[in-house]
Amino acid sequence: MVLSPEQLKFLIHDKEFNRFLSPAEKKVKDIFVFGCTTGLRFSDLFNLTSKNIEVQNGDYYLNIKSQKTKTSTGIKLPKYAVEIYQQYKPRSVKKNIFPKITLFIFNRTLKNIGKKAGFTSPISLTREQLGKPKQLTKKEVLFCDKMSSHMMRRTAITTLLILGMPEHLVRKISGHSSSSSSFNRYVHYAQTYIDKEIDKIHQKLEEY
């Protein structure tokens, strides 16, 4: 499960939707967007301090060492991520940038945000078995109901791939080694999105 680039852009830029959120929802939305941009795991995200932020010639960089893989990552932050950082920046460099939120509350709030955003299209849950997709349940599941913290890292990596960044650079940012088999899941997510977009173009070409 990942956000499409269009869904991510909506959460980033739609000011009217932002005003529609409660303060608690806005906080979770901001943290979620930051995570979808940087690809950090939930635990790494809430351990960030201002020491992880470096400014060079007016550009902001996020430097972090993953607790899980112990690999160091440097990510240049876009303007909207810098604005999120500046909004939550603590006075002390030793304090965490983002206020602590339990995983349960974060995920529950995120589902409400997705519902308010209109991310309510029905989805089919599948799992590959012997190389073929197998449907897990016949019950209709809405996209917003499956939104969770895991989506941040998946969305960040998949978005970079979709928008054309070479795989070896995405691996460097995400901390995946060249031999990492788990990285192939993100490639699959990206290819699925690209296939859907190509199908739309083909359908237009087939209309007469």
Coordinates of N, CA and C in Angstrom, one line a residue:
M1 N 0.8 -1.2 0.0 CA 0.0 0.0 0.0 C 0.9 1.3 0.0
V2 N 0.7 2.1 -1.0 CA 1.4 3.4 -1.1 C 0.5 4.4 -1.6
L3 N 0.8 5.7 -1.2 CA 0.1 6.8 -1.8 C 0.6 7.0 -3.2
S4 N -0.3 7.4 -4.1 CA 0.1 7.8 -5.4 C 0.7 9.2 -5.3
P5 N 1.5 9.7 -6.3 CA 2.1 11.0 -6.3 C 1.0 12.1 -6.2
E6 N -0.2 11.8 -6.8 CA -1.3 12.8 -6.8 C -1.9 12.9 -5.3
Q7 N -2.0 11.8 -4.7 CA -2.5 11.8 -3.3 C -1.5 12.5 -2.4
L8 N -0.2 12.2 -2.5 CA 0.8 12.9 -1.7 C 0.8 14.4 -1.9
K9 N 0.7 14.8 -3.2 CA 0.7 16.3 -3.5 C -0.6 16.9 -2.9
F10 N -1.7 16.2 -2.8 CA -2.9 16.7 -2.2 C -2.7 17.0 -0.8
L11 N -2.1 16.1 0.0 CA -1.8 16.3 1.4 C -0.8 17.4 1.6
I12 N 0.1 17.6 0.7 CA 1.1 18.6 0.9 C 0.6 20.0 0.6
H13 N -0.2 20.1 -0.4 CA -0.5 21.5 -0.9 C -1.9 22.0 -0.7
D14 N -2.9 21.1 -0.5 CA -4.3 21.6 -0.5 C -4.5 22.3 0.9
K15 N -4.6 23.6 0.8 CA -4.7 24.5 2.0 C -6.1 24.4 2.6
E16 N -7.1 24.3 1.7 CA -8.5 24.2 2.2 C -8.7 22.9 3.0
F17 N -8.1 21.8 2.5 CA -8.2 20.5 3.2 C -7.5 20.7 4.6
N18 N -6.4 21.3 4.6 CA -5.6 21.5 5.8 C -6.4 22.3 6.9
R19 N -7.2 23.2 6.4 CA -8.0 24.0 7.4 C -9.1 23.2 7.9
F20 N -9.5 22.1 7.2 CA -10.6 21.2 7.6 C -10.2 20.3 8.7
L21 N -8.9 20.1 8.9 CA -8.4 19.2 9.9 C -8.3 19.7 11.3
S22 N -8.5 18.9 12.3 CA -8.3 19.3 13.7 C -6.8 19.5 14.0
P23 N -6.5 20.2 15.1 CA -5.0 20.4 15.4 C -4.3 19.0 15.5
A24 N -4.9 18.0 16.1 CA -4.3 16.7 16.3 C -4.1 16.0 14.9
E25 N -5.1 16.2 14.0 CA -5.0 15.6 12.7 C -4.0 16.3 11.8
K26 N -3.9 17.6 12.0 CA -2.9 18.4 11.2 C -1.5 17.9 11.6
K27 N -1.3 17.7 12.9 CA 0.0 17.3 13.4 C 0.4 15.9 12.8
V28 N -0.5 15.0 12.8 CA -0.3 13.7 12.2 C -0.1 13.8 10.7
K29 N -0.8 14.6 10.1 CA -0.7 14.8 8.6 C 0.7 15.3 8.3
D30 N 1.1 16.3 9.1 CA 2.5 16.9 8.8 C 3.6 15.9 9.0
I31 N 3.5 15.1 10.1 CA 4.5 14.1 10.3 C 4.5 13.0 9.3
F32 N 3.3 12.7 8.8 CA 3.1 11.7 7.8 C 3.7 12.1 6.5
V33 N 3.5 13.4 6.1 CA 4.0 14.0 4.9 C 5.6 14.0 5.0
F34 N 6.1 14.4 6.1 CA 7.5 14.4 6.3 C 8.1 13.0 6.1
G35 N 7.4 12.0 6.7 CA 7.8 10.6 6.5 C 7.8 10.1 5.1
C36 N 6.7 10.5 4.4 CA 6.5 10.1 3.0 C 7.6 10.8 2.1
T37 N 8.2 11.8 2.6 CA 9.2 12.5 1.8 C 10.6 12.0 2.1
T38 N 10.9 11.6 3.3 CA 12.2 11.2 3.7 C 12.4 9.7 3.7
G39 N 11.3 9.0 3.8 CA 11.4 7.5 3.8 C 11.8 6.9 5.2
L40 N 11.7 7.7 6.2 CA 12.2 7.2 7.5 C 11.1 6.2 8.1
R41 N 11.7 5.3 8.9 CA 10.8 4.4 9.7 C 10.2 5.2 10.8
F42 N 9.0 4.7 11.3 CA 8.3 5.4 12.4 C 9.2 5.7 13.6
S43 N 10.0 4.7 14.0 CA 10.9 4.9 15.2 C 11.9 6.0 14.9
D44 N 12.5 5.9 13.7 CA 13.6 6.9 13.4 C 13.0 8.3 13.3
L45 N 11.8 8.4 12.8 CA 11.2 9.7 12.6 C 11.0 10.5 13.9
F46 N 10.6 9.7 14.9 CA 10.3 10.3 16.2 C 11.5 10.5 17.1
N47 N 12.6 10.0 16.6 CA 13.9 10.2 17.3 C 14.7 11.4 16.7
L48 N 14.2 12.0 15.7 CA 14.9 13.1 15.1 C 15.0 14.3 16.1
T49 N 16.2 15.0 16.0 CA 16.4 16.2 16.7 C 17.0 17.2 15.7
S50 N 17.2 18.4 16.1 CA 17.8 19.5 15.3 C 19.2 19.1 14.9
K51 N 19.8 18.2 15.6 CA 21.2 17.8 15.3 C 21.2 17.0 14.0
N52 N 20.1 16.5 13.6 CA 20.0 15.7 12.4 C 19.8 16.6 11.1
I53 N 19.6 17.9 11.4 CA 19.4 18.9 10.3 C 20.6 19.7 10.1
E54 N 21.1 19.8 8.9 CA 22.2 20.6 8.5 C 21.9 21.5 7.4
V55 N 22.3 22.8 7.5 CA 22.1 23.8 6.6 C 23.3 24.2 5.8
Q56 N 23.3 24.1 4.5 CA 24.4 24.4 3.6 C 24.0 25.3 2.5
N57 N 24.5 26.5 2.5 CA 24.2 27.5 1.5 C 22.7 27.7 1.3
G58 N 22.0 27.7 2.5 CA 20.5 27.9 2.4 C 19.7 26.7 2.2
D59 N 20.4 25.6 1.9 CA 19.6 24.3 1.7 C 19.7 23.5 2.9
Y60 N 18.6 22.8 3.2 CA 18.5 22.0 4.4 C 18.7 20.5 4.1
Y61 N 19.5 19.8 4.9 CA 19.7 18.4 4.7 C 19.4 17.6 5.9
L62 N 18.8 16.5 5.8 CA 18.5 15.6 6.9 C 19.5 14.5 6.9
N63 N 20.3 14.4 8.0 CA 21.3 13.4 8.2 C 20.9 12.4 9.3
I64 N 20.8 11.2 9.0 CA 20.3 10.2 10.0 C 20.9 8.8 9.8
K65 N 21.1 8.2 10.9 CA 21.6 6.8 10.9 C 20.5 5.9 11.4
S66 N 20.0 5.0 10.5 CA 18.9 4.1 10.8 C 19.2 3.2 12.0
Q67 N 18.3 3.1 13.0 CA 18.5 2.2 14.1 C 18.5 0.7 13.7
K68 N 17.8 0.4 12.6 CA 17.6 -0.9 12.2 C 18.8 -1.4 11.3
T69 N 19.2 -0.6 10.3 CA 20.3 -1.0 9.4 C 21.7 -0.4 9.8
K70 N 21.7 0.6 10.7 CA 22.9 1.3 11.1 C 23.6 2.0 9.9
T71 N 22.9 2.3 8.8 CA 23.4 3.0 7.7 C 23.1 4.5 7.8
S72 N 24.0 5.3 7.4 CA 23.8 6.8 7.4 C 23.2 7.2 6.1
T73 N 22.3 8.2 6.2 CA 21.6 8.7 5.0 C 21.6 10.2 5.1
G74 N 21.8 10.9 3.9 CA 21.7 12.3 3.8 C 20.7 12.6 2.8
I75 N 19.7 13.4 3.1 CA 18.6 13.7 2.2 C 18.4 15.2 2.2
K76 N 18.4 15.8 1.0 CA 18.1 17.2 0.8 C 16.6 17.4 0.9
L77 N 16.1 18.3 1.8 CA 14.7 18.5 2.0 C 14.1 19.5 1.1
P78 N 12.9 19.2 0.5 CA 12.2 20.2 -0.3 C 11.6 21.3 0.6
K79 N 11.1 22.4 0.0 CA 10.7 23.5 0.7 C 9.6 23.2 1.7
Y80 N 8.6 22.3 1.3 CA 7.5 22.0 2.2 C 7.9 21.2 3.4
A81 N 9.0 20.4 3.3 CA 9.5 19.6 4.4 C 10.2 20.5 5.4
V82 N 10.9 21.5 4.8 CA 11.6 22.5 5.6 C 10.6 23.3 6.5
E83 N 9.5 23.7 5.8 CA 8.5 24.4 6.6 C 7.9 23.6 7.7
I84 N 7.7 22.3 7.5 CA 7.2 21.4 8.5 C 8.2 21.4 9.7
Y85 N 9.5 21.2 9.3 CA 10.6 21.2 10.4 C 10.6 22.5 11.2
Q86 N 10.5 23.6 10.5 CA 10.6 24.9 11.2 C 9.3 25.1 12.1
Q87 N 8.2 24.5 11.7 CA 7.0 24.7 12.5 C 7.1 23.9 13.8
Y88 N 7.8 22.8 13.8 CA 7.9 21.9 15.0 C 9.2 22.0 15.7
K89 N 10.2 22.7 15.1 CA 11.5 22.8 15.6 C 11.5 23.2 17.1
P90 N 12.1 22.4 17.9 CA 12.2 22.7 19.4 C 13.3 23.7 19.7
R91 N 13.2 24.4 20.8 CA 14.2 25.4 21.2 C 15.5 24.7 21.5
S92 N 15.5 23.5 22.0 CA 16.7 22.8 22.3 C 17.1 21.8 21.2
V93 N 18.4 21.8 20.8 CA 18.8 20.9 19.8 C 18.7 19.4 20.2
K94 N 18.6 19.2 21.6 CA 18.6 17.9 22.1 C 17.2 17.3 22.1
K95 N 16.2 18.1 22.0 CA 14.8 17.7 22.1 C 14.4 17.1 20.7
N96 N 13.4 16.2 20.8 CA 12.9 15.6 19.5 C 12.1 16.7 18.7
I97 N 12.2 16.6 17.4 CA 11.5 17.6 16.6 C 10.0 17.4 16.7
F98 N 9.6 16.1 16.6 CA 8.1 15.9 16.6 C 7.7 15.4 17.9
P99 N 6.6 15.8 18.4 CA 6.0 15.3 19.7 C 5.7 13.9 19.6
K100 N 5.9 13.2 20.7 CA 5.7 11.7 20.7 C 4.2 11.4 20.5
I101 N 3.9 10.4 19.7 CA 2.5 9.9 19.5 C 2.6 8.4 19.4
T102 N 1.7 7.8 20.1 CA 1.7 6.3 20.1 C 1.4 5.8 18.7
L103 N 1.9 4.7 18.3 CA 1.6 4.1 17.0 C 0.2 3.9 16.8
F104 N -0.6 3.4 17.8 CA -2.0 3.2 17.7 C -2.7 4.5 17.3
I105 N -2.5 5.6 18.1 CA -3.1 6.8 17.8 C -2.7 7.4 16.5
F106 N -1.5 7.3 16.1 CA -1.0 7.8 14.8 C -1.8 7.1 13.7
N107 N -1.8 5.8 13.7 CA -2.5 5.0 12.7 C -4.0 5.3 12.6
R108 N -4.6 5.4 13.8 CA -6.1 5.6 13.9 C -6.4 7.0 13.3
T109 N -5.6 8.0 13.7 CA -5.8 9.4 13.2 C -5.5 9.4 11.7
L110 N -4.5 8.7 11.2 CA -4.2 8.7 9.8 C -5.4 8.1 9.0
K111 N -6.0 7.1 9.5 CA -7.2 6.6 8.7 C -8.3 7.6 8.6
N112 N -8.5 8.4 9.7 CA -9.5 9.5 9.7 C -9.1 10.6 8.6
I113 N -7.8 10.9 8.6 CA -7.3 11.9 7.6 C -7.6 11.4 6.2
G114 N -7.3 10.1 6.0 CA -7.5 9.5 4.6 C -9.0 9.6 4.2
K115 N -9.9 9.3 5.2 CA -11.3 9.4 4.9 C -11.7 10.8 4.6
K116 N -11.3 11.8 5.4 CA -11.6 13.2 5.1 C -11.0 13.6 3.7
A117 N -9.9 13.1 3.3 CA -9.3 13.4 2.1 C -10.0 12.8 0.9
G118 N -10.9 11.9 1.1 CA -11.6 11.2 0.1 C -10.8 10.0 -0.5
F119 N -9.9 9.5 0.2 CA -9.1 8.3 -0.2 C -9.9 7.1 0.1
T120 N -11.1 7.0 -0.4 CA -12.1 5.9 0.0 C -12.4 4.9 -1.1
S121 N -11.5 4.9 -2.1 CA -11.8 3.9 -3.2 C -11.6 2.5 -2.7
P122 N -12.4 1.5 -3.1 CA -12.3 0.1 -2.7 C -11.0 -0.5 -3.2
I123 N -10.3 -1.3 -2.4 CA -9.1 -1.9 -2.9 C -9.2 -3.4 -2.7
S124 N -8.4 -4.2 -3.5 CA -8.4 -5.6 -3.4 C -7.1 -6.0 -2.7
L125 N -7.2 -6.7 -1.6 CA -6.0 -7.2 -0.9 C -5.5 -8.5 -1.5
T126 N -4.3 -8.5 -2.0 CA -3.7 -9.7 -2.6 C -2.4 -10.1 -2.1
R127 N -2.0 -11.3 -2.2 CA -0.7 -11.8 -1.9 C -0.2 -12.8 -2.9
E128 N 1.1 -12.6 -3.3 CA 1.6 -13.5 -4.4 C 1.8 -14.9 -3.8
Q129 N 1.3 -15.9 -4.6 CA 1.4 -17.3 -4.2 C 1.8 -18.1 -5.5
L130 N 3.0 -18.6 -5.5 CA 3.5 -19.3 -6.6 C 3.6 -18.4 -7.8
G131 N 4.0 -17.1 -7.5 CA 4.2 -16.1 -8.6 C 2.9 -15.5 -9.1
K132 N 1.7 -15.9 -8.5 CA 0.5 -15.3 -9.0 C -0.3 -14.6 -7.8
P133 N -0.9 -13.5 -8.1 CA -1.6 -12.8 -7.1 C -2.9 -13.6 -6.6
K134 N -3.0 -13.7 -5.3 CA -4.1 -14.4 -4.7 C -4.9 -13.4 -3.8
Q135 N -6.2 -13.3 -4.0 CA -7.0 -12.4 -3.2 C -7.2 -12.9 -1.8
L136 N -6.9 -12.0 -0.8 CA -7.0 -12.5 0.6 C -8.4 -12.5 1.1
T137 N -9.2 -11.6 0.7 CA -10.6 -11.5 1.2 C -11.5 -11.0 0.2
K138 N -12.7 -11.4 0.2 CA -13.8 -10.9 -0.7 C -14.5 -9.7 -0.1
K139 N -14.2 -9.4 1.1 CA -14.9 -8.2 1.8 C -14.2 -7.0 1.2
E140 N -15.1 -6.0 0.9 CA -14.6 -4.7 0.4 C -13.8 -3.9 1.4
V141 N -12.6 -3.5 1.1 CA -11.8 -2.7 2.0 C -11.5 -1.4 1.4
L142 N -11.7 -0.3 2.1 CA -11.4 1.1 1.6 C -9.9 1.4 1.8
F143 N -9.4 2.2 0.8 CA -8.0 2.6 0.9 C -7.7 3.3 2.2
C144 N -8.5 4.2 2.7 CA -8.2 4.9 3.9 C -8.1 4.0 5.1
D145 N -8.8 2.9 5.1 CA -8.8 1.9 6.2 C -7.5 1.2 6.3
K146 N -6.7 1.2 5.3 CA -5.4 0.5 5.3 C -4.2 1.4 5.4
M147 N -4.5 2.7 5.6 CA -3.4 3.7 5.8 C -2.8 3.5 7.1
S148 N -1.4 3.5 7.2 CA -0.7 3.3 8.4 C 0.7 3.9 8.3
S149 N 1.4 3.8 9.4 CA 2.8 4.3 9.4 C 3.7 3.6 8.4
H150 N 3.4 2.4 8.1 CA 4.2 1.6 7.1 C 4.2 2.3 5.7
M151 N 3.1 3.0 5.5 CA 3.0 3.6 4.2 C 4.0 4.7 3.9
M152 N 4.5 5.3 4.9 CA 5.4 6.5 4.8 C 6.7 6.0 4.0
R153 N 7.4 5.0 4.5 CA 8.6 4.6 3.8 C 8.3 4.0 2.4
R154 N 7.3 3.2 2.3 CA 6.9 2.7 1.0 C 6.6 3.8 0.0
T155 N 5.9 4.8 0.4 CA 5.5 5.9 -0.5 C 6.7 6.7 -0.9
A156 N 7.6 7.0 0.0 CA 8.8 7.8 -0.3 C 9.7 7.1 -1.3
I157 N 9.9 5.8 -1.1 CA 10.8 5.0 -2.0 C 10.1 4.8 -3.4
T158 N 8.8 4.5 -3.3 CA 8.1 4.3 -4.6 C 8.0 5.5 -5.4
T159 N 7.7 6.7 -4.7 CA 7.6 7.9 -5.5 C 8.9 8.3 -6.2
L160 N 10.0 8.1 -5.5 CA 11.3 8.4 -6.1 C 11.5 7.5 -7.4
L161 N 11.1 6.3 -7.3 CA 11.2 5.4 -8.5 C 10.3 5.8 -9.6
I162 N 9.0 6.1 -9.2 CA 8.1 6.5 -10.2 C 8.5 7.7 -11.0
L163 N 9.1 8.7 -10.2 CA 9.5 9.9 -10.8 C 10.8 9.9 -11.6
G164 N 11.4 8.7 -11.6 CA 12.6 8.5 -12.5 C 13.9 8.5 -11.9
M165 N 14.0 8.5 -10.5 CA 15.4 8.4 -9.9 C 15.9 7.0 -10.1
P166 N 17.2 6.9 -10.5 CA 17.8 5.6 -10.7 C 17.8 4.8 -9.4
E167 N 17.7 3.5 -9.6 CA 17.5 2.6 -8.5 C 18.7 2.7 -7.5
H168 N 19.9 2.8 -8.0 CA 21.1 2.8 -7.1 C 21.1 4.1 -6.2
L169 N 20.5 5.2 -6.7 CA 20.5 6.4 -5.9 C 19.3 6.3 -4.8
V170 N 18.2 5.6 -5.2 CA 17.1 5.4 -4.3 C 17.6 4.5 -3.2
R171 N 18.4 3.5 -3.5 CA 18.9 2.5 -2.5 C 19.8 3.3 -1.5
K172 N 20.6 4.2 -2.0 CA 21.5 5.0 -1.2 C 20.7 5.8 -0.2
I173 N 19.6 6.4 -0.6 CA 18.7 7.2 0.2 C 18.0 6.4 1.3
S174 N 17.5 5.2 0.8 CA 16.7 4.4 1.7 C 17.5 3.5 2.6
G175 N 18.8 3.4 2.3 CA 19.7 2.5 3.1 C 19.7 1.1 2.8
H176 N 19.1 0.7 1.6 CA 19.1 -0.7 1.1 C 20.4 -1.0 0.5
S177 N 21.0 -2.2 0.7 CA 22.2 -2.6 0.1 C 21.8 -3.1 -1.3
S178 N 22.9 -3.3 -2.2 CA 22.6 -3.7 -3.5 C 22.1 -5.1 -3.6
S179 N 22.3 -5.9 -2.5 CA 21.8 -7.3 -2.4 C 20.5 -7.4 -1.7
S180 N 19.9 -6.3 -1.3 CA 18.7 -6.4 -0.5 C 17.5 -6.8 -1.4
S181 N 16.9 -7.9 -1.0 CA 15.7 -8.5 -1.8 C 14.5 -7.7 -1.4
S182 N 14.4 -7.1 -0.2 CA 13.2 -6.4 0.2 C 13.0 -5.1 -0.7
F183 N 14.1 -4.6 -1.3 CA 13.9 -3.4 -2.2 C 13.1 -3.7 -3.4
N184 N 13.1 -5.0 -3.8 CA 12.3 -5.3 -5.0 C 10.8 -5.1 -4.8
R185 N 10.3 -5.1 -3.6 CA 8.9 -4.8 -3.3 C 8.6 -3.4 -3.8
Y186 N 9.5 -2.5 -3.5 CA 9.2 -1.1 -3.9 C 9.2 -0.9 -5.4
V187 N 10.1 -1.7 -6.1 CA 10.2 -1.6 -7.5 C 8.8 -2.1 -8.1
H188 N 8.3 -3.2 -7.4 CA 7.0 -3.7 -7.9 C 5.9 -2.7 -7.7
Y189 N 5.9 -2.0 -6.5 CA 4.9 -1.0 -6.3 C 4.9 0.1 -7.4
A190 N 6.1 0.5 -7.7 CA 6.3 1.5 -8.7 C 5.9 1.1 -10.1
Q191 N 6.2 -0.2 -10.4 CA 5.9 -0.7 -11.8 C 4.4 -0.8 -11.9
T192 N 3.7 -1.2 -10.8 CA 2.2 -1.3 -10.8 C 1.6 0.0 -11.1
Y193 N 2.1 1.1 -10.5 CA 1.6 2.4 -10.7 C 1.8 2.9 -12.2
I194 N 3.0 2.6 -12.7 CA 3.4 3.0 -14.0 C 2.5 2.2 -15.0
D195 N 2.3 1.0 -14.8 CA 1.4 0.2 -15.6 C 0.0 0.7 -15.7
K196 N -0.5 1.2 -14.6 CA -1.9 1.7 -14.6 C -1.9 3.0 -15.4
E197 N -0.9 3.9 -15.3 CA -0.9 5.1 -16.0 C -0.7 4.8 -17.5
I198 N 0.1 3.8 -17.9 CA 0.2 3.5 -19.3 C -1.1 2.9 -19.8
D199 N -1.8 2.1 -19.0 CA -3.1 1.6 -19.4 C -4.1 2.8 -19.8
K200 N -4.0 3.8 -19.0 CA -4.9 5.0 -19.3 C -4.6 5.6 -20.6
I201 N -3.3 5.7 -20.9 CA -2.9 6.2 -22.2 C -3.3 5.3 -23.4
H202 N -3.1 4.0 -23.2 CA -3.5 3.1 -24.2 C -5.0 3.1 -24.5
Q203 N -5.8 3.2 -23.4 CA -7.2 3.3 -23.5 C -7.7 4.5 -24.4
K204 N -7.0 5.6 -24.2 CA -7.3 6.8 -25.0 C -7.0 6.6 -26.4
L205 N -5.9 5.9 -26.7 CA -5.4 5.6 -28.0 C -6.4 4.7 -28.7
E206 N -7.0 3.8 -28.0 CA -7.9 2.8 -28.5 C -9.2 3.3 -28.8
E207 N -9.6 4.5 -28.2 CA -10.9 5.1 -28.5 C -10.9 5.7 -29.9
Y208 N -12.0 5.5 -30.6 CA -12.1 6.0 -31.9 C -13.5 6.6 -32.2

